[in-house]
Short mmCIF file of C-alpha atoms and ligand atoms in Angstrom, two decimals:
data_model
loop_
_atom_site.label_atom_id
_atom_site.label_comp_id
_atom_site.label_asym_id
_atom_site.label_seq_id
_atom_site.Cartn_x
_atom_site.Cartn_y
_atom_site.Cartn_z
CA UNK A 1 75.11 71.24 155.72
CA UNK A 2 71.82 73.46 156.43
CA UNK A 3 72.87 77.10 157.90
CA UNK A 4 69.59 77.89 159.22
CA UNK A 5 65.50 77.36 159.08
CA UNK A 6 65.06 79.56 156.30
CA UNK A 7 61.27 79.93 156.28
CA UNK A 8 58.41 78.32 157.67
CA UNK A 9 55.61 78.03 155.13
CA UNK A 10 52.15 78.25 156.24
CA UNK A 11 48.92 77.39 154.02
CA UNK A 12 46.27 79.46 154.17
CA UNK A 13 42.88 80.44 152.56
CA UNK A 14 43.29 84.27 152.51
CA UNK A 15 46.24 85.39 152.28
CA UNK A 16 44.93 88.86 152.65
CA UNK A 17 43.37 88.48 155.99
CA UNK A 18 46.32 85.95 156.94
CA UNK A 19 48.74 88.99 156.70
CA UNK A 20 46.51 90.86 158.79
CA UNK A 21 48.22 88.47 161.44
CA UNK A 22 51.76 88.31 160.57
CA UNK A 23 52.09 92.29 160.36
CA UNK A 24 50.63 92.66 163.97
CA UNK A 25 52.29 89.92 165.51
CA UNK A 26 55.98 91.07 163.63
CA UNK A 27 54.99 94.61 163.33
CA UNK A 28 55.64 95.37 159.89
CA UNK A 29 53.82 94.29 156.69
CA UNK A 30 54.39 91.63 154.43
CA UNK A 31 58.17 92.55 152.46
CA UNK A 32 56.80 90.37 149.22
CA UNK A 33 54.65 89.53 147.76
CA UNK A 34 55.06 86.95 144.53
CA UNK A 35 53.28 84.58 142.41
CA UNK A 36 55.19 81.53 141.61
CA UNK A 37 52.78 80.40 138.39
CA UNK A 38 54.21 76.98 138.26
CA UNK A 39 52.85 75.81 141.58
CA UNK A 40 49.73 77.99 141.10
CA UNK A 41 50.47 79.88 144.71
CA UNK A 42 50.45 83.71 145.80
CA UNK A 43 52.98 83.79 148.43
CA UNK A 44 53.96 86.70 150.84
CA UNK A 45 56.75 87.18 153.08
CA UNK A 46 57.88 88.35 156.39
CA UNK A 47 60.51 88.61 158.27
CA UNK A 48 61.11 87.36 161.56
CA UNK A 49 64.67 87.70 162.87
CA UNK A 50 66.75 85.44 160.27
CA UNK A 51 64.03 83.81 159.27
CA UNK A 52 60.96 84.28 157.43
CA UNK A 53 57.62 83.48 157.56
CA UNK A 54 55.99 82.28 154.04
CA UNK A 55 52.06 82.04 153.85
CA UNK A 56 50.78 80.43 150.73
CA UNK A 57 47.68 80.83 149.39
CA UNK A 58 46.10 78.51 146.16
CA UNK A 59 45.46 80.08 143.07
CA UNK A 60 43.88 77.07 141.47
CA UNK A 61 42.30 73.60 142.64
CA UNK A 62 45.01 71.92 141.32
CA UNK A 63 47.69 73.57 143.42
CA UNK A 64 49.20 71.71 145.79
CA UNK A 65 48.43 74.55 148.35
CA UNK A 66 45.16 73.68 147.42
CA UNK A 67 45.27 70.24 147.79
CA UNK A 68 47.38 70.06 151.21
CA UNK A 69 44.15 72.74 152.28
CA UNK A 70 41.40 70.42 151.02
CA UNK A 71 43.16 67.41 153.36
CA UNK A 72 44.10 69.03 156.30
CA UNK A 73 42.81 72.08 156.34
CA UNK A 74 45.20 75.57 157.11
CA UNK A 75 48.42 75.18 158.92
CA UNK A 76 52.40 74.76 158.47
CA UNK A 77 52.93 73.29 155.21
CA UNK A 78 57.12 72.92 155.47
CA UNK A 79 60.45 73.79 157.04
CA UNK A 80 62.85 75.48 154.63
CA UNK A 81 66.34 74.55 155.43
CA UNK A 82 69.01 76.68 153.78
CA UNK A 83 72.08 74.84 152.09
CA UNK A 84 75.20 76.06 149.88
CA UNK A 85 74.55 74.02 147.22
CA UNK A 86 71.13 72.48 146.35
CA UNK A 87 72.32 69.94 144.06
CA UNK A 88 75.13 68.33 146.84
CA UNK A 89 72.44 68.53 149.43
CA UNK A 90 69.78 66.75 147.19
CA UNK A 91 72.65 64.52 146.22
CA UNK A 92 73.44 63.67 149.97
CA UNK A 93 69.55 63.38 151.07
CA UNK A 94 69.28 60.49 148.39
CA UNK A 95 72.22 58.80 149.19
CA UNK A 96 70.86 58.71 152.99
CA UNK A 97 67.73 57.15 151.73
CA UNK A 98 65.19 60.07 151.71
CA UNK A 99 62.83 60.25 148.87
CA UNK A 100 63.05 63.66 147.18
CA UNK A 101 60.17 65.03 145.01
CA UNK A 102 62.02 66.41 142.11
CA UNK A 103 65.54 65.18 140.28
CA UNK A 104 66.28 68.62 139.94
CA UNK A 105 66.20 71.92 142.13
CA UNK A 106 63.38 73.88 140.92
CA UNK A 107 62.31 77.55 140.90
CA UNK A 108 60.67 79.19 144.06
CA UNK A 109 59.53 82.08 145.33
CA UNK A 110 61.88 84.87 146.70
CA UNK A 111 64.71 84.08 144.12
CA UNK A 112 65.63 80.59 145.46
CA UNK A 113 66.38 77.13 144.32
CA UNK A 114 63.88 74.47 146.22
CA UNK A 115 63.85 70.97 146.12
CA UNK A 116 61.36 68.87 148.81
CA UNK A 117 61.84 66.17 150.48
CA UNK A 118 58.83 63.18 150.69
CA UNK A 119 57.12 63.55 153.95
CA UNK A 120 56.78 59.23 153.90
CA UNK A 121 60.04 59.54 154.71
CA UNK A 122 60.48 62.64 156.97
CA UNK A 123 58.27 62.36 159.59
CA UNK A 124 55.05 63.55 158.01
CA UNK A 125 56.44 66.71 158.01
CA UNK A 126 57.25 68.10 154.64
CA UNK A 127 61.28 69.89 154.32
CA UNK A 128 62.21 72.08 151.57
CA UNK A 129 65.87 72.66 150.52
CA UNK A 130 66.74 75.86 149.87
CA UNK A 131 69.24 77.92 147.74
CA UNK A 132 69.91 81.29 147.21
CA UNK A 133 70.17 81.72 143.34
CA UNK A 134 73.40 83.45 142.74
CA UNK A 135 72.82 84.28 138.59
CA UNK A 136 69.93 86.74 139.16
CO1 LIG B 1 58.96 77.50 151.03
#
């Protein structure tokens, strides 16, 4: 079962001038800020009550960041749900018929486990499971 929205990720060209944004409208800057090498994104973070806010900018053509810009220009990207335990939820989310985009959890920003679910079959809108990693 999801707990909460865990993040909302947002694409965006500069992710300088994006946090310009975020640290007026939450008043306080950017917590993180981390490059996850494997999807070729620099990320930052914010807080917004128990949730975050997640901007991602490319840092390469063949990012996917890059690639979701080049289609439909800036905007939200995903909804982070939080679960337990990644590999029961990504077990359950198959069995219901939903099309995930990796077999196993992966490595994402902010010391999580992520898997993502196939927008074809969520609505267009693309959801990321979320874990907490618990072995540092
Ligand atoms: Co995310």
């Amino acid at each position: 079962m999801p707990l909460k929205i865990e993040h909302i990720g947002i694409a965006v060209k500069d992710l300088e001038k994006s946090n310009l944004l975020f640290k007026a409208l939450l008043g306080s800057a950017a917590y993180k800020t981390e490059e996850v090498s494997e999807e070729g994104v620099l990320v930052s973070f914010f807080k917004t009550g128990d949730s975050k806010i997640e901007l991602l900018q490319a840092l390469n053509e063949n990012s996917p960041i890059a690639k979701f810009i080049g289609k439909k220009g800036e905007g939200i990207h995903h909804l982070a749900f939080e679960v337990e335990d990644i590999k029961a939820s990504m077990e359950l989310m198959k069995k219901s018929g939903f099309e995930l985009l990796s077999d196993e959890p992966k490595r994402g920003a902010d010391n999580k486990l992520i898997c993502f679910l196939h927008p074809k079959s969520t609505n267009g809108v693309l959801i990321e499971l979320c874990q907490e990693r618990r072995d540092g």
